[in-house]
Amino acid sequence: MRSNGSVPALIFIVILAVGGIFAFALHAAGQDYAAFLIFGLTLFVAVVASSATRVADQWSKAVVLRLGKFRALRGPGLFFIIPLIDTIPYWIDTRVLTSSFKAEKTLTKDTVPVDVDAVLFWKIFDPQKAALAVADYQSAIGWASQTALRDVIGKTMLSDMLEGRDKISAVLQTIIDARTQPWGISVQSVEVKDVLIPASLEDAMSMQAQAERERQARVILGESELQVALSFGEAAKTYANNPVALHLRAMNMLYEGLKQNSTIVIVPSSAIETMQLGGLTGLTALTMGIGQDKALAATNNQPQMNTPLPVTLPNGAAPDGHI
């Protein structure tokens, strides 16, 4: 970082302008030697004053060395140093900074090469340590982050890496923060941006996911069949203990079939006798009911298809010829 140079420049210009005006006045009075001396002295004072004046921004800290030894941290705001004796080798930014780092073609615990991109958020909490304990803290934190990322990848399974990025980020933050604390740097957070795997492995994982979905679908279908079978078993027990309910159900199924389907329904005579429809009277009543439905539909201008009557056959007999 650089310091704010507007104030030193302004001081230089003001001092030089005042001295120049005074020297010009002496020159006009015929005192050329005095004018030259005043102008030279003014120039020297302007250079020294501007060199001694420094301004640090609100987020900056200046590391001041006096004859090569650490003197103090200055800033933010206006401060002064001794020219040629005091030097400022570093301007430390105390805001939260970001660094991007990556690990390319790094093998996971199950020997899968991956490329991982991550972002590090860090802050200098001790500018003195950051300036004196490490030569280049920005490069140092970059290398520390990259090596920590490679170590974590080598100890993690691919599935855990794809599913648990938050966990990996927390582990990275702990490792990097432990390495940078002696440098006066605190790690705020680590975010894993992307995990890239080979294209062939992506296809294999896609096929595996599809097979898993099919397996789950078959399991759900089997469970549904089991539930249906249990329901039919309960219904069978109910009908076995209540023959009247079974007869009513059979009559309803027969009626719905004759009403909706344009087909010939062949019903054994034993079923008709069991439902007490074996006589001509029962068939006639059923036919009359269907005929009334047809008449009602005709009055409403709705075309109806011919609905056949049930054909009663003796027990075990099969139809021969056309009915």
JSON list of C-alpha atoms in Angstrom, two decimals, residues 99-103 106 115-122 141-156 161 164-181 185-195:
[
{"chain": "A", "resi": 99, "resn": "SER", "atom": "CA", "xyz": [-7.08, -14.70, -1.55]},
{"chain": "A", "resi": 100, "resn": "SER", "atom": "CA", "xyz": [-7.98, -17.31, -4.13]},
{"chain": "A", "resi": 101, "resn": "PHE", "atom": "CA", "xyz": [-6.10, -20.60, -4.11]},
{"chain": "A", "resi": 102, "resn": "LYS", "atom": "CA", "xyz": [-6.50, -24.00, -5.78]},
{"chain": "A", "resi": 103, "resn": "ALA", "atom": "CA", "xyz": [-5.22, -27.55, -5.86]},
{"chain": "A", "resi": 106, "resn": "THR", "atom": "CA", "xyz": [-4.75, -33.82, -6.35]},
{"chain": "A", "resi": 115, "resn": "ASP", "atom": "CA", "xyz": [-9.32, -29.89, -9.03]},
{"chain": "A", "resi": 116, "resn": "VAL", "atom": "CA", "xyz": [-10.52, -27.78, -6.11]},
{"chain": "A", "resi": 117, "resn": "ASP", "atom": "CA", "xyz": [-10.92, -23.98, -6.06]},
{"chain": "A", "resi": 118, "resn": "ALA", "atom": "CA", "xyz": [-11.32, -22.11, -2.77]},
{"chain": "A", "resi": 119, "resn": "VAL", "atom": "CA", "xyz": [-11.36, -18.56, -1.40]},
{"chain": "A", "resi": 120, "resn": "LEU", "atom": "CA", "xyz": [-9.72, -17.46, 1.84]},
{"chain": "A", "resi": 121, "resn": "PHE", "atom": "CA", "xyz": [-10.96, -14.50, 3.91]},
{"chain": "A", "resi": 122, "resn": "TRP", "atom": "CA", "xyz": [-8.30, -13.23, 6.32]},
{"chain": "A", "resi": 141, "resn": "ILE", "atom": "CA", "xyz": [-0.56, -17.23, 3.42]},
{"chain": "A", "resi": 142, "resn": "GLY", "atom": "CA", "xyz": [-1.13, -18.28, -0.20]},
{"chain": "A", "resi": 143, "resn": "TRP", "atom": "CA", "xyz": [1.30, -21.19, 0.04]},
{"chain": "A", "resi": 144, "resn": "ALA", "atom": "CA", "xyz": [0.03, -22.18, 3.48]},
{"chain": "A", "resi": 145, "resn": "SER", "atom": "CA", "xyz": [-3.54, -22.30, 2.13]},
{"chain": "A", "resi": 146, "resn": "GLN", "atom": "CA", "xyz": [-2.59, -24.37, -0.89]},
{"chain": "A", "resi": 147, "resn": "THR", "atom": "CA", "xyz": [-0.62, -26.96, 1.07]},
{"chain": "A", "resi": 148, "resn": "ALA", "atom": "CA", "xyz": [-3.40, -27.24, 3.66]},
{"chain": "A", "resi": 149, "resn": "LEU", "atom": "CA", "xyz": [-5.93, -27.81, 0.88]},
{"chain": "A", "resi": 150, "resn": "ARG", "atom": "CA", "xyz": [-3.82, -30.60, -0.62]},
{"chain": "A", "resi": 151, "resn": "ASP", "atom": "CA", "xyz": [-3.47, -32.26, 2.76]},
{"chain": "A", "resi": 152, "resn": "VAL", "atom": "CA", "xyz": [-7.22, -32.18, 3.39]},
{"chain": "A", "resi": 153, "resn": "ILE", "atom": "CA", "xyz": [-8.01, -33.54, -0.09]},
{"chain": "A", "resi": 154, "resn": "GLY", "atom": "CA", "xyz": [-5.59, -36.45, 0.41]},
{"chain": "A", "resi": 155, "resn": "LYS", "atom": "CA", "xyz": [-7.37, -37.44, 3.63]},
{"chain": "A", "resi": 156, "resn": "THR", "atom": "CA", "xyz": [-10.94, -37.12, 2.33]},
{"chain": "A", "resi": 161, "resn": "MET", "atom": "CA", "xyz": [-15.88, -33.96, -0.47]},
{"chain": "A", "resi": 164, "resn": "GLY", "atom": "CA", "xyz": [-19.67, -32.02, 2.84]},
{"chain": "A", "resi": 165, "resn": "ARG", "atom": "CA", "xyz": [-18.06, -28.84, 1.54]},
{"chain": "A", "resi": 166, "resn": "ASP", "atom": "CA", "xyz": [-18.91, -26.98, 4.74]},
{"chain": "A", "resi": 167, "resn": "LYS", "atom": "CA", "xyz": [-17.04, -29.55, 6.80]},
{"chain": "A", "resi": 168, "resn": "ILE", "atom": "CA", "xyz": [-13.98, -29.29, 4.54]},
{"chain": "A", "resi": 169, "resn": "SER", "atom": "CA", "xyz": [-14.10, -25.50, 4.75]},
{"chain": "A", "resi": 170, "resn": "ALA", "atom": "CA", "xyz": [-14.16, -25.65, 8.54]},
{"chain": "A", "resi": 171, "resn": "VAL", "atom": "CA", "xyz": [-11.19, -28.02, 8.63]},
{"chain": "A", "resi": 172, "resn": "LEU", "atom": "CA", "xyz": [-9.23, -25.80, 6.24]},
{"chain": "A", "resi": 173, "resn": "GLN", "atom": "CA", "xyz": [-9.99, -22.73, 8.34]},
{"chain": "A", "resi": 174, "resn": "THR", "atom": "CA", "xyz": [-8.66, -24.43, 11.46]},
{"chain": "A", "resi": 175, "resn": "ILE", "atom": "CA", "xyz": [-5.45, -25.63, 9.78]},
{"chain": "A", "resi": 176, "resn": "ILE", "atom": "CA", "xyz": [-4.65, -22.35, 8.01]},
{"chain": "A", "resi": 177, "resn": "ASP", "atom": "CA", "xyz": [-5.47, -20.25, 11.07]},
{"chain": "A", "resi": 178, "resn": "ALA", "atom": "CA", "xyz": [-3.10, -22.31, 13.20]},
{"chain": "A", "resi": 179, "resn": "ARG", "atom": "CA", "xyz": [-0.31, -21.69, 10.67]},
{"chain": "A", "resi": 180, "resn": "THR", "atom": "CA", "xyz": [-0.91, -17.93, 10.29]},
{"chain": "A", "resi": 181, "resn": "GLN", "atom": "CA", "xyz": [-1.48, -16.97, 13.95]},
{"chain": "A", "resi": 185, "resn": "ILE", "atom": "CA", "xyz": [-2.95, -13.02, 10.67]},
{"chain": "A", "resi": 186, "resn": "SER", "atom": "CA", "xyz": [-6.39, -14.38, 11.55]},
{"chain": "A", "resi": 187, "resn": "VAL", "atom": "CA", "xyz": [-8.43, -16.47, 9.12]},
{"chain": "A", "resi": 188, "resn": "GLN", "atom": "CA", "xyz": [-12.07, -15.36, 9.04]},
{"chain": "A", "resi": 189, "resn": "SER", "atom": "CA", "xyz": [-13.46, -18.12, 6.81]},
{"chain": "A", "resi": 190, "resn": "VAL", "atom": "CA", "xyz": [-12.67, -20.47, 3.95]},
{"chain": "A", "resi": 191, "resn": "GLU", "atom": "CA", "xyz": [-15.14, -21.18, 1.13]},
{"chain": "A", "resi": 192, "resn": "VAL", "atom": "CA", "xyz": [-14.70, -24.10, -1.29]},
{"chain": "A", "resi": 193, "resn": "LYS", "atom": "CA", "xyz": [-15.98, -22.77, -4.61]},
{"chain": "A", "resi": 194, "resn": "ASP", "atom": "CA", "xyz": [-15.85, -25.78, -6.91]},
{"chain": "A", "resi": 195, "resn": "VAL", "atom": "CA", "xyz": [-14.75, -29.41, -7.06]}
]
